[in-house]
């Protein structure tokens, strides 16, 4: 048995924590300063984590390798299993041109560019975040806005800022699933707390979007539909994450927000020509005037309806229990770790949810999508393989980062840093979202930031007397606000709208909003850690 040590370096917690941060610093410096590709930085960071675990913390090399393997396996299944199958569904809609039908359908909902920004960037972007995440919502939303006539810079900024509120529950809840796994906290508990933080952002972001599109005039003339959309989104995200399923939180929120927006009479009124002339300064796509048969429109919406239906059925208690029976739990080979008190850690056991996982349910929806859209089985299989090839570097990045996180957690490095950080005391509640924000700003992924810092947040919370669930959730909720300034997302946005090399210009436009919303989230978490807003927590 390997027993974790908190002070392996000169019996000093401070020095031990400093050495324990080397793997994290390696990744952050390689990504932020050296501008190295994320998958290479992740692999080098993993090597640093293994070296520190073996040479400094005394973890046997075999157990160190085994912990890295467990993290990599978790990265592949269920995390990347969800992402691959979700993007596969999207690729089939693109191949059959039903995605174009969907885009034209959105364009006909309203000719007011401020409403179009809410429909495309906020609501549909949230649906894309729910299904895929990892940059897809920004790229697709920005392209659709440009096709509707938006200036490329404005389209990119709107897409980036909109991609905030849904991120914590993106890719079928992947960030919160990862957070629960690396912290050992129950998924339902983590999702419940996150679902009482990020919906507050959803109340603000639609108002911010109409202001970005048309300044004060946009806010003055369209604050009602923006507020209704944000309230419906927030209410649905809160309800789903607290009482239904974390995997359905963003899907329900996106549909509720869009439905509420369309139901507001003001949103369907034609926009005044001065508004359109001031906002739509780009070239409008000519195919927007094409009328699609009703059957094609229904088929374009069918993949998303199938996913909602399958996930909803999977939450029915008898069905959920039946699916859960297929989960296999076993002792992870060559791993026998105890915490500093001598108690076995949860990482010694590994759960493999073969059926009761979002990726398998999305795969079933993919089969249904292929049938509804008329995609031949051979073509569907080729699209699935092409999806894996497209994501090859993302797969390498996620597996290496999760392997790094597991090595740090199981060797005791995360616990050492957490004990040291706990000295921040009450200030930890304010700093907790900042740590998540910084992690996502550098890695570009709320999932990766949760894997890196989730266990650290829990350890620090336990040592400082704060709620572990609150600080773990704050890591994810603060992280969503770093998404818009991450180099990966900025590059994706620029590439999507033809602004390659203009990442710095975009950063200057979105950074103030990122920092402003982060301050709001920090104050929310501080309030929830005290009697002022403590009533909000379960």
Short mmCIF file of C-alpha atoms in Angstrom, two decimals:
data_model
loop_
_atom_site.label_atom_id
_atom_site.label_comp_id
_atom_site.label_asym_id
_atom_site.label_seq_id
_atom_site.Cartn_x
_atom_site.Cartn_y
_atom_site.Cartn_z
CA UNK A 1 0.00 0.00 0.00
CA UNK A 2 1.20 3.52 -0.84
CA UNK A 3 0.32 6.10 1.83
CA UNK A 4 0.15 9.71 0.62
CA UNK A 5 2.46 12.26 2.24
CA UNK A 6 1.57 15.91 2.68
CA UNK A 7 5.07 17.23 3.45
CA UNK A 8 7.63 15.11 1.58
CA UNK A 9 10.02 18.02 0.91
CA UNK A 10 12.02 18.95 4.03
CA UNK A 11 8.90 18.37 6.16
CA UNK A 12 7.63 21.72 4.84
CA UNK A 13 4.09 22.13 3.53
CA UNK A 14 5.05 25.28 1.61
CA UNK A 15 8.04 23.72 -0.17
CA UNK A 16 6.10 20.51 -0.84
CA UNK A 17 3.21 22.51 -2.34
CA UNK A 18 5.65 24.48 -4.49
CA UNK A 19 7.12 21.28 -5.94
CA UNK A 20 3.62 19.79 -6.37
CA UNK A 21 2.62 22.71 -8.60
CA UNK A 22 5.39 21.94 -11.13
CA UNK A 23 3.17 19.76 -13.40
CA UNK A 24 0.46 22.45 -13.47
CA UNK A 25 2.96 25.24 -14.04
CA UNK A 26 4.54 23.21 -16.83
CA UNK A 27 1.22 22.90 -18.66
CA UNK A 28 0.23 26.53 -18.10
CA UNK A 29 3.58 27.95 -19.20
CA UNK A 30 3.75 25.73 -22.28
CA UNK A 31 0.22 26.74 -23.28
CA UNK A 32 0.24 30.41 -22.29
CA UNK A 33 3.84 31.54 -22.86
CA UNK A 34 5.38 29.06 -25.27
CA UNK A 35 2.09 28.70 -27.22
CA UNK A 36 2.67 24.97 -27.59
CA UNK A 37 -0.13 22.77 -28.94
CA UNK A 38 -2.41 21.61 -26.13
CA UNK A 39 -1.86 17.86 -26.70
CA UNK A 40 1.92 18.26 -26.52
CA UNK A 41 1.73 20.44 -23.42
CA UNK A 42 -0.56 17.88 -21.80
CA UNK A 43 1.84 15.01 -22.47
CA UNK A 44 4.84 16.95 -21.14
CA UNK A 45 2.84 17.97 -18.08
CA UNK A 46 1.94 14.31 -17.53
CA UNK A 47 5.61 13.37 -17.61
CA UNK A 48 6.31 16.09 -15.03
CA UNK A 49 3.50 14.79 -12.79
CA UNK A 50 4.84 11.24 -12.99
CA UNK A 51 8.36 12.42 -12.13
CA UNK A 52 7.17 14.44 -9.11
CA UNK A 53 4.93 11.60 -7.89
CA UNK A 54 7.72 9.01 -8.15
CA UNK A 55 10.83 10.96 -7.16
CA UNK A 56 9.38 13.44 -4.62
CA UNK A 57 6.17 11.99 -3.20
CA UNK A 58 7.51 8.45 -3.17
CA UNK A 59 4.72 6.79 -5.14
CA UNK A 60 5.98 3.52 -6.66
CA UNK A 61 6.47 3.84 -10.40
CA UNK A 62 4.05 0.98 -11.11
CA UNK A 63 1.26 2.62 -9.12
CA UNK A 64 2.05 5.99 -10.71
CA UNK A 65 1.69 4.48 -14.18
CA UNK A 66 -1.50 2.70 -13.12
CA UNK A 67 -3.06 5.95 -11.86
CA UNK A 68 -2.18 7.67 -15.15
CA UNK A 69 -3.77 4.79 -17.06
CA UNK A 70 -6.96 5.11 -15.02
CA UNK A 71 -7.18 8.82 -15.83
CA UNK A 72 -6.64 8.16 -19.53
CA UNK A 73 -9.33 5.45 -19.56
CA UNK A 74 -11.78 7.79 -17.85
CA UNK A 75 -10.94 10.41 -20.47
CA UNK A 76 -11.82 7.96 -23.23
CA UNK A 77 -14.90 6.52 -21.55
CA UNK A 78 -17.24 8.12 -20.70
CA UNK A 79 -15.88 11.65 -21.45
CA UNK A 80 -14.74 11.42 -25.08
CA UNK A 81 -17.36 8.76 -25.79
CA UNK A 82 -19.92 11.55 -25.34
CA UNK A 83 -18.07 14.12 -27.45
CA UNK A 84 -17.38 11.79 -30.40
CA UNK A 85 -20.97 10.58 -30.67
CA UNK A 86 -22.42 14.09 -30.30
CA UNK A 87 -20.24 15.51 -33.07
CA UNK A 88 -21.08 12.47 -35.19
CA UNK A 89 -24.76 13.44 -35.06
CA UNK A 90 -23.86 16.99 -36.10
CA UNK A 91 -21.70 15.77 -39.00
CA UNK A 92 -24.58 13.70 -40.38
CA UNK A 93 -26.84 16.78 -40.41
CA UNK A 94 -24.15 18.71 -42.29
CA UNK A 95 -23.60 15.91 -44.81
CA UNK A 96 -27.32 15.65 -45.63
CA UNK A 97 -27.62 19.49 -45.76
CA UNK A 98 -30.26 19.44 -43.04
CA UNK A 99 -28.05 21.77 -41.02
CA UNK A 100 -28.54 24.39 -43.77
CA UNK A 101 -32.29 23.86 -43.47
CA UNK A 102 -32.03 24.48 -39.75
CA UNK A 103 -30.02 27.67 -40.32
CA UNK A 104 -32.63 29.01 -42.76
CA UNK A 105 -35.37 28.13 -40.27
CA UNK A 106 -33.66 30.28 -37.64
CA UNK A 107 -33.30 33.15 -40.12
CA UNK A 108 -37.07 33.15 -40.71
CA UNK A 109 -37.95 33.38 -37.00
CA UNK A 110 -37.17 37.11 -36.98
CA UNK A 111 -35.50 39.66 -39.22
CA UNK A 112 -34.34 41.68 -36.19
CA UNK A 113 -30.58 41.07 -35.88
CA UNK A 114 -30.73 41.50 -32.11
CA UNK A 115 -33.29 38.69 -31.83
CA UNK A 116 -31.29 36.61 -34.31
CA UNK A 117 -28.26 36.94 -32.04
CA UNK A 118 -30.29 35.53 -29.14
CA UNK A 119 -31.73 32.68 -31.20
CA UNK A 120 -28.50 31.65 -32.89
CA UNK A 121 -25.70 32.48 -30.46
CA UNK A 122 -27.46 32.08 -27.11
CA UNK A 123 -30.18 29.43 -27.63
CA UNK A 124 -28.85 27.35 -30.52
CA UNK A 125 -25.29 27.86 -29.30
CA UNK A 126 -26.38 26.41 -25.94
CA UNK A 127 -27.90 23.41 -27.72
CA UNK A 128 -24.63 22.85 -29.60
CA UNK A 129 -22.75 23.20 -26.30
CA UNK A 130 -25.07 20.62 -24.78
CA UNK A 131 -24.39 18.16 -27.57
CA UNK A 132 -20.73 18.75 -28.39
CA UNK A 133 -18.90 21.60 -26.68
CA UNK A 134 -15.14 21.90 -27.27
CA UNK A 135 -15.35 24.96 -29.55
CA UNK A 136 -18.14 23.73 -31.84
CA UNK A 137 -20.79 26.23 -30.58
CA UNK A 138 -18.55 29.25 -31.19
CA UNK A 139 -17.54 28.18 -34.69
CA UNK A 140 -21.01 27.20 -35.86
CA UNK A 141 -22.84 30.15 -34.28
CA UNK A 142 -20.35 32.66 -35.68
CA UNK A 143 -20.66 31.22 -39.20
CA UNK A 144 -24.47 31.34 -39.01
CA UNK A 145 -24.43 34.97 -37.84
CA UNK A 146 -22.13 35.98 -40.71
CA UNK A 147 -24.49 34.22 -43.12
CA UNK A 148 -27.33 36.31 -41.65
CA UNK A 149 -25.40 39.49 -42.52
CA UNK A 150 -23.48 40.25 -39.32
CA UNK A 151 -20.07 41.90 -39.48
CA UNK A 152 -17.47 39.14 -38.88
CA UNK A 153 -15.96 40.82 -35.80
CA UNK A 154 -19.35 41.40 -34.22
CA UNK A 155 -20.43 37.85 -35.03
CA UNK A 156 -17.31 36.43 -33.38
CA UNK A 157 -17.67 38.58 -30.25
CA UNK A 158 -21.36 37.68 -29.85
CA UNK A 159 -20.63 33.96 -30.30
CA UNK A 160 -17.81 34.07 -27.73
CA UNK A 161 -19.75 35.97 -25.07
CA UNK A 162 -22.85 33.79 -25.57
CA UNK A 163 -20.79 30.66 -24.93
CA UNK A 164 -20.77 31.10 -21.14
CA UNK A 165 -23.93 30.11 -19.28
CA UNK A 166 -24.23 26.61 -20.84
CA UNK A 167 -20.55 25.57 -20.59
CA UNK A 168 -20.65 23.88 -17.16
CA UNK A 169 -23.26 21.39 -18.44
CA UNK A 170 -21.83 21.13 -21.98
CA UNK A 171 -21.24 17.92 -23.92
CA UNK A 172 -23.99 16.13 -22.01
CA UNK A 173 -22.75 17.31 -18.63
CA UNK A 174 -19.13 16.30 -19.23
CA UNK A 175 -17.54 19.05 -17.04
CA UNK A 176 -19.66 18.24 -13.98
CA UNK A 177 -19.30 14.48 -14.55
CA UNK A 178 -15.52 14.95 -14.58
CA UNK A 179 -15.71 17.19 -11.51
CA UNK A 180 -17.66 14.58 -9.58
CA UNK A 181 -15.23 11.84 -10.60
CA UNK A 182 -12.01 13.62 -9.61
CA UNK A 183 -13.41 15.00 -6.34
CA UNK A 184 -15.31 11.92 -5.20
CA UNK A 185 -18.44 14.04 -4.64
CA UNK A 186 -21.83 12.73 -5.84
CA UNK A 187 -22.70 13.92 -9.34
CA UNK A 188 -26.20 14.97 -8.31
CA UNK A 189 -24.80 17.13 -5.50
CA UNK A 190 -22.21 18.85 -7.70
CA UNK A 191 -24.74 19.46 -10.49
CA UNK A 192 -27.24 20.86 -7.99
CA UNK A 193 -24.82 23.51 -6.71
CA UNK A 194 -23.57 24.47 -10.18
CA UNK A 195 -27.24 24.71 -11.17
CA UNK A 196 -27.67 27.38 -8.50
CA UNK A 197 -24.81 29.51 -9.82
CA UNK A 198 -24.66 29.51 -13.63
CA UNK A 199 -28.40 30.25 -14.15
CA UNK A 200 -27.69 33.65 -12.61
CA UNK A 201 -25.34 34.31 -15.54
CA UNK A 202 -28.11 33.33 -17.95
CA UNK A 203 -30.20 36.24 -16.66
CA UNK A 204 -27.47 38.71 -17.63
CA UNK A 205 -25.90 37.33 -20.82
CA UNK A 206 -28.90 37.88 -23.20
CA UNK A 207 -29.08 41.53 -22.12
CA UNK A 208 -25.36 41.84 -22.74
CA UNK A 209 -25.72 40.28 -26.20
CA UNK A 210 -28.35 42.73 -27.46
CA UNK A 211 -26.16 45.55 -26.15
CA UNK A 212 -23.16 44.14 -28.03
CA UNK A 213 -25.21 43.93 -31.22
CA UNK A 214 -26.84 47.36 -31.12
CA UNK A 215 -25.54 49.30 -28.14
CA UNK A 216 -27.90 51.21 -25.85
CA UNK A 217 -30.61 51.25 -28.50
CA UNK A 218 -30.55 47.46 -28.63
CA UNK A 219 -30.87 47.21 -24.86
CA UNK A 220 -33.64 49.84 -24.76
CA UNK A 221 -35.72 48.28 -27.55
CA UNK A 222 -35.22 44.55 -26.95
CA UNK A 223 -34.67 44.19 -23.19
CA UNK A 224 -38.04 42.50 -22.77
CA UNK A 225 -37.43 39.51 -25.11
CA UNK A 226 -33.83 39.30 -23.86
CA UNK A 227 -34.95 39.14 -20.23
CA UNK A 228 -37.71 36.63 -20.99
CA UNK A 229 -35.27 34.44 -22.90
CA UNK A 230 -32.70 34.59 -20.10
CA UNK A 231 -35.26 33.89 -17.38
CA UNK A 232 -36.69 30.87 -19.23
CA UNK A 233 -33.16 29.54 -19.89
CA UNK A 234 -32.15 30.02 -16.24
CA UNK A 235 -35.32 28.42 -14.87
CA UNK A 236 -34.98 25.37 -17.11
CA UNK A 237 -31.26 24.93 -16.37
CA UNK A 238 -31.92 25.19 -12.62
CA UNK A 239 -34.84 22.75 -12.76
CA UNK A 240 -33.10 20.15 -14.92
CA UNK A 241 -29.80 20.22 -13.03
CA UNK A 242 -31.49 20.03 -9.61
CA UNK A 243 -34.42 17.72 -10.22
CA UNK A 244 -34.00 15.87 -13.53
CA UNK A 245 -30.53 15.25 -14.94
CA UNK A 246 -27.28 17.17 -15.41
CA UNK A 247 -27.06 15.75 -18.93
CA UNK A 248 -30.37 17.38 -19.88
CA UNK A 249 -29.71 20.77 -18.24
CA UNK A 250 -28.47 22.62 -21.33
CA UNK A 251 -30.84 20.92 -23.76
CA UNK A 252 -33.85 21.88 -21.66
CA UNK A 253 -32.49 25.39 -21.12
CA UNK A 254 -31.80 25.99 -24.82
CA UNK A 255 -35.25 24.81 -25.87
CA UNK A 256 -36.99 26.76 -23.10
CA UNK A 257 -35.07 29.94 -23.95
CA UNK A 258 -35.88 29.65 -27.65
CA UNK A 259 -39.54 28.84 -26.98
CA UNK A 260 -39.97 31.77 -24.64
CA UNK A 261 -38.24 34.11 -27.08
CA UNK A 262 -40.45 33.11 -29.98
CA UNK A 263 -43.54 33.49 -27.77
CA UNK A 264 -42.80 37.17 -27.05
CA UNK A 265 -44.78 39.24 -29.59
CA UNK A 266 -42.12 41.95 -29.59
CA UNK A 267 -39.54 39.46 -30.88
CA UNK A 268 -41.51 38.75 -34.06
CA UNK A 269 -41.92 42.36 -35.13
CA UNK A 270 -39.94 43.47 -38.18
CA UNK A 271 -36.81 45.43 -37.28
CA UNK A 272 -36.62 49.09 -38.25
CA UNK A 273 -34.46 49.66 -41.31
CA UNK A 274 -31.96 51.93 -39.46
CA UNK A 275 -31.33 49.07 -37.05
CA UNK A 276 -30.71 46.58 -39.82
CA UNK A 277 -28.51 49.02 -41.70
CA UNK A 278 -26.42 49.73 -38.59
CA UNK A 279 -25.99 46.11 -37.53
CA UNK A 280 -26.03 44.01 -40.69
CA UNK A 281 -22.92 45.38 -42.35
CA UNK A 282 -21.79 42.06 -43.79
CA UNK A 283 -22.88 40.10 -46.86
CA UNK A 284 -26.13 38.19 -46.29
CA UNK A 285 -26.18 34.59 -47.56
CA UNK A 286 -28.36 34.31 -50.68
CA UNK A 287 -29.73 30.87 -49.77
CA UNK A 288 -31.64 32.33 -46.79
CA UNK A 289 -34.52 33.15 -49.15
CA UNK A 290 -34.88 29.52 -50.19
CA UNK A 291 -38.13 27.91 -48.98
CA UNK A 292 -37.66 24.44 -47.53
CA UNK A 293 -40.41 21.80 -47.59
CA UNK A 294 -42.03 21.28 -44.20
CA UNK A 295 -40.85 17.67 -44.13
CA UNK A 296 -37.21 18.78 -44.50
CA UNK A 297 -37.61 21.29 -41.66
CA UNK A 298 -39.03 18.60 -39.39
CA UNK A 299 -36.16 16.27 -40.28
CA UNK A 300 -33.66 19.05 -39.52
CA UNK A 301 -35.03 19.32 -35.98
CA UNK A 302 -35.39 15.54 -35.57
CA UNK A 303 -31.86 14.74 -34.27
CA UNK A 304 -32.27 17.13 -31.35
CA UNK A 305 -35.78 15.87 -30.63
CA UNK A 306 -34.44 12.30 -30.59
CA UNK A 307 -31.71 13.19 -28.10
CA UNK A 308 -34.19 14.93 -25.80
CA UNK A 309 -36.61 11.99 -26.01
CA UNK A 310 -33.97 9.31 -25.36
CA UNK A 311 -32.42 11.16 -22.42
CA UNK A 312 -35.86 11.86 -20.98
CA UNK A 313 -36.84 8.19 -21.14
CA UNK A 314 -33.50 7.26 -19.54
CA UNK A 315 -34.44 9.35 -16.47
CA UNK A 316 -37.61 7.36 -15.75
CA UNK A 317 -36.76 5.52 -12.49
CA UNK A 318 -37.36 1.91 -13.70
CA UNK A 319 -35.44 2.59 -16.93
CA UNK A 320 -32.66 4.38 -15.06
CA UNK A 321 -32.31 1.47 -12.64
CA UNK A 322 -32.24 -1.01 -15.52
CA UNK A 323 -29.49 0.93 -17.31
CA UNK A 324 -27.50 1.32 -14.11
CA UNK A 325 -27.41 -2.45 -13.63
CA UNK A 326 -25.01 -2.64 -16.57
CA UNK A 327 -22.42 -0.53 -14.70
CA UNK A 328 -19.33 -2.55 -13.79
CA UNK A 329 -17.33 -1.64 -10.68
CA UNK A 330 -13.96 -3.24 -10.00
CA UNK A 331 -10.66 -2.73 -8.22
CA UNK A 332 -8.26 -0.90 -10.53
CA UNK A 333 -5.22 -3.16 -11.14
CA UNK A 334 -1.82 -2.36 -9.58
CA UNK A 335 -3.29 0.44 -7.47
CA UNK A 336 -3.45 0.42 -3.66
CA UNK A 337 -3.41 3.96 -2.26
CA UNK A 338 -4.29 5.31 1.18
CA UNK A 339 -4.70 8.93 2.25
CA UNK A 340 -2.43 10.48 4.92
CA UNK A 341 -4.75 9.08 7.62
CA UNK A 342 -4.27 5.55 6.27
CA UNK A 343 -7.75 5.13 4.77
CA UNK A 344 -8.08 3.70 1.22
CA UNK A 345 -8.91 6.36 -1.39
CA UNK A 346 -11.84 6.11 -3.76
CA UNK A 347 -9.53 5.96 -6.78
CA UNK A 348 -8.67 2.33 -5.98
CA UNK A 349 -12.07 1.41 -7.39
CA UNK A 350 -13.22 2.20 -10.95
CA UNK A 351 -16.80 2.31 -12.22
CA UNK A 352 -17.49 1.62 -15.90
CA UNK A 353 -21.02 2.74 -16.90
CA UNK A 354 -21.44 0.76 -20.10
CA UNK A 355 -25.02 1.84 -20.87
CA UNK A 356 -26.01 4.45 -18.28
CA UNK A 357 -23.76 7.12 -19.77
CA UNK A 358 -24.48 10.07 -22.03
CA UNK A 359 -22.28 8.80 -24.86
CA UNK A 360 -24.21 5.55 -25.28
CA UNK A 361 -27.54 7.38 -25.24
CA UNK A 362 -26.28 9.85 -27.85
CA UNK A 363 -25.09 6.88 -29.93
CA UNK A 364 -28.66 5.52 -29.90
CA UNK A 365 -29.90 8.95 -30.99
CA UNK A 366 -27.28 8.84 -33.75
CA UNK A 367 -28.70 5.58 -35.08
CA UNK A 368 -32.15 7.19 -35.09
CA UNK A 369 -30.76 10.29 -36.80
CA UNK A 370 -29.19 8.20 -39.56
CA UNK A 371 -32.54 6.52 -40.16
CA UNK A 372 -34.57 9.75 -40.17
CA UNK A 373 -32.11 11.62 -42.42
CA UNK A 374 -31.65 8.68 -44.75
CA UNK A 375 -27.94 8.16 -44.11
CA UNK A 376 -26.76 4.74 -45.26
CA UNK A 377 -25.12 2.59 -42.60
CA UNK A 378 -21.81 2.56 -44.48
CA UNK A 379 -21.82 6.35 -44.79
CA UNK A 380 -22.75 6.76 -41.12
CA UNK A 381 -19.83 4.53 -40.12
CA UNK A 382 -17.46 6.58 -42.30
CA UNK A 383 -18.72 9.78 -40.67
CA UNK A 384 -18.11 8.29 -37.22
CA UNK A 385 -14.55 7.37 -38.17
CA UNK A 386 -14.04 10.85 -39.66
CA UNK A 387 -15.26 12.37 -36.39
CA UNK A 388 -12.65 10.41 -34.44
CA UNK A 389 -9.97 11.55 -36.91
CA UNK A 390 -11.11 15.18 -36.61
CA UNK A 391 -10.90 14.96 -32.81
CA UNK A 392 -7.59 13.07 -32.65
CA UNK A 393 -5.66 15.92 -31.04
CA UNK A 394 -8.52 16.75 -28.67
CA UNK A 395 -8.59 13.07 -27.67
CA UNK A 396 -4.88 13.14 -26.93
CA UNK A 397 -5.25 16.38 -24.98
CA UNK A 398 -8.15 15.22 -22.81
CA UNK A 399 -6.61 11.82 -22.02
CA UNK A 400 -3.23 13.33 -21.12
CA UNK A 401 -4.76 16.07 -18.92
CA UNK A 402 -6.96 13.57 -17.10
CA UNK A 403 -4.01 11.20 -16.67
CA UNK A 404 -2.05 14.12 -15.19
CA UNK A 405 -4.95 14.96 -12.86
CA UNK A 406 -5.24 11.37 -11.62
CA UNK A 407 -1.51 11.13 -10.95
CA UNK A 408 -1.59 14.39 -8.98
CA UNK A 409 -4.68 13.34 -7.03
CA UNK A 410 -3.60 9.79 -6.18
CA UNK A 411 0.03 10.64 -5.39
CA UNK A 412 -1.02 13.33 -2.91
CA UNK A 413 0.17 16.35 -4.90
CA UNK A 414 -3.33 17.87 -5.12
CA UNK A 415 -3.91 17.30 -1.39
CA UNK A 416 -0.63 19.06 -0.52
CA UNK A 417 -1.52 22.09 -2.66
CA UNK A 418 -5.03 22.10 -1.21
CA UNK A 419 -3.78 22.12 2.38
CA UNK A 420 -1.45 24.99 1.55
CA UNK A 421 -4.10 27.03 -0.31
CA UNK A 422 -6.51 26.54 2.60
CA UNK A 423 -4.49 29.15 4.51
CA UNK A 424 -6.35 31.75 2.43
CA UNK A 425 -9.24 31.15 4.86
CA UNK A 426 -12.43 33.06 4.06
CA UNK A 427 -10.77 34.62 1.00
CA UNK A 428 -10.77 31.18 -0.58
CA UNK A 429 -14.44 31.56 -1.50
CA UNK A 430 -13.58 34.64 -3.61
CA UNK A 431 -10.51 33.05 -5.20
CA UNK A 432 -12.16 29.72 -6.01
CA UNK A 433 -13.96 30.87 -9.21
CA UNK A 434 -10.79 32.72 -10.26
CA UNK A 435 -8.85 29.46 -10.22
CA UNK A 436 -11.45 27.82 -12.48
CA UNK A 437 -11.48 30.88 -14.76
CA UNK A 438 -7.71 30.77 -15.07
CA UNK A 439 -7.74 27.03 -15.79
CA UNK A 440 -10.27 27.38 -18.62
CA UNK A 441 -8.58 30.50 -20.01
CA UNK A 442 -5.39 28.47 -20.42
CA UNK A 443 -6.71 25.01 -21.34
CA UNK A 444 -9.83 26.13 -23.23
CA UNK A 445 -11.91 23.48 -21.48
CA UNK A 446 -14.05 23.51 -18.34
CA UNK A 447 -13.61 19.74 -18.28
CA UNK A 448 -9.82 20.05 -18.18
CA UNK A 449 -9.92 22.81 -15.54
CA UNK A 450 -12.18 20.67 -13.35
CA UNK A 451 -9.84 17.71 -13.75
CA UNK A 452 -6.82 19.83 -12.83
CA UNK A 453 -8.23 21.83 -9.92
CA UNK A 454 -11.34 19.99 -8.69
CA UNK A 455 -9.62 17.83 -6.04
CA UNK A 456 -7.50 20.79 -4.96
CA UNK A 457 -10.62 22.90 -4.36
CA UNK A 458 -12.22 20.15 -2.25
CA UNK A 459 -9.11 19.65 -0.11
CA UNK A 460 -8.74 23.39 0.46
CA UNK A 461 -12.43 23.67 1.38
CA UNK A 462 -12.21 20.85 3.90
CA UNK A 463 -9.16 22.39 5.55
CA UNK A 464 -10.65 25.90 5.71
CA UNK A 465 -14.09 24.87 6.93
CA UNK A 466 -15.93 25.85 3.73
CA UNK A 467 -18.33 23.64 1.80
CA UNK A 468 -16.43 21.26 -0.54
CA UNK A 469 -19.45 21.13 -2.84
CA UNK A 470 -19.56 24.93 -3.06
CA UNK A 471 -15.89 25.38 -3.99
CA UNK A 472 -15.92 22.43 -6.41
CA UNK A 473 -18.95 23.95 -8.15
CA UNK A 474 -17.33 27.40 -8.08
CA UNK A 475 -14.37 25.99 -10.01
CA UNK A 476 -16.69 24.99 -12.84
CA UNK A 477 -18.95 28.06 -12.66
CA UNK A 478 -16.00 30.46 -12.66
CA UNK A 479 -14.39 28.46 -15.41
CA UNK A 480 -17.21 29.10 -17.88
CA UNK A 481 -16.22 32.77 -17.94
CA UNK A 482 -12.69 31.95 -19.05
CA UNK A 483 -13.98 30.21 -22.15
CA UNK A 484 -14.38 33.40 -24.19
CA UNK A 485 -10.73 34.45 -23.68
CA UNK A 486 -9.05 31.07 -24.12
CA UNK A 487 -6.58 31.06 -27.05
CA UNK A 488 -8.25 27.97 -28.52
CA UNK A 489 -11.70 29.57 -28.61
CA UNK A 490 -10.34 32.85 -29.95
CA UNK A 491 -8.56 30.98 -32.74
CA UNK A 492 -11.69 28.95 -33.55
CA UNK A 493 -13.80 32.13 -33.71
CA UNK A 494 -11.32 33.92 -35.96
CA UNK A 495 -10.97 30.96 -38.29
CA UNK A 496 -14.75 30.54 -38.55
CA UNK A 497 -15.40 34.11 -39.73
CA UNK A 498 -12.25 34.68 -41.79
CA UNK A 499 -10.29 36.80 -39.30
CA UNK A 500 -7.19 34.63 -38.97
CA UNK A 501 -4.47 36.46 -37.04
CA UNK A 502 -6.94 38.87 -35.38
CA UNK A 503 -7.13 36.95 -32.09
CA UNK A 504 -5.63 39.91 -30.19
CA UNK A 505 -8.35 42.25 -31.44
CA UNK A 506 -11.06 39.84 -30.30
CA UNK A 507 -9.37 39.35 -26.93
CA UNK A 508 -9.41 43.10 -26.26
CA UNK A 509 -13.14 43.21 -27.02
CA UNK A 510 -14.21 40.26 -24.85
CA UNK A 511 -11.75 40.50 -21.93
CA UNK A 512 -13.63 43.28 -20.06
CA UNK A 513 -16.86 41.24 -20.20
CA UNK A 514 -15.04 38.11 -19.03
CA UNK A 515 -13.54 39.92 -16.04
CA UNK A 516 -16.77 41.74 -15.20
CA UNK A 517 -18.85 38.55 -15.17
CA UNK A 518 -16.11 36.77 -13.22
CA UNK A 519 -16.36 39.42 -10.50
CA UNK A 520 -20.11 38.82 -10.35
CA UNK A 521 -19.55 35.06 -9.96
CA UNK A 522 -16.92 35.60 -7.24
CA UNK A 523 -19.38 37.74 -5.28
CA UNK A 524 -22.11 35.11 -5.73
CA UNK A 525 -19.84 32.37 -4.33
CA UNK A 526 -18.73 34.57 -1.42
CA UNK A 527 -22.39 35.25 -0.66
CA UNK A 528 -23.25 31.55 -0.84
CA UNK A 529 -20.45 30.81 1.63
CA UNK A 530 -22.11 33.09 4.20
CA UNK A 531 -25.57 33.57 5.61
CA UNK A 532 -26.28 36.24 2.98
CA UNK A 533 -26.84 33.74 0.14
CA UNK A 534 -26.28 30.47 1.97
CA UNK A 535 -30.02 29.77 1.69
CA UNK A 536 -29.49 29.21 -2.05
CA UNK A 537 -27.53 25.99 -1.46
CA UNK A 538 -29.25 22.63 -0.98
#
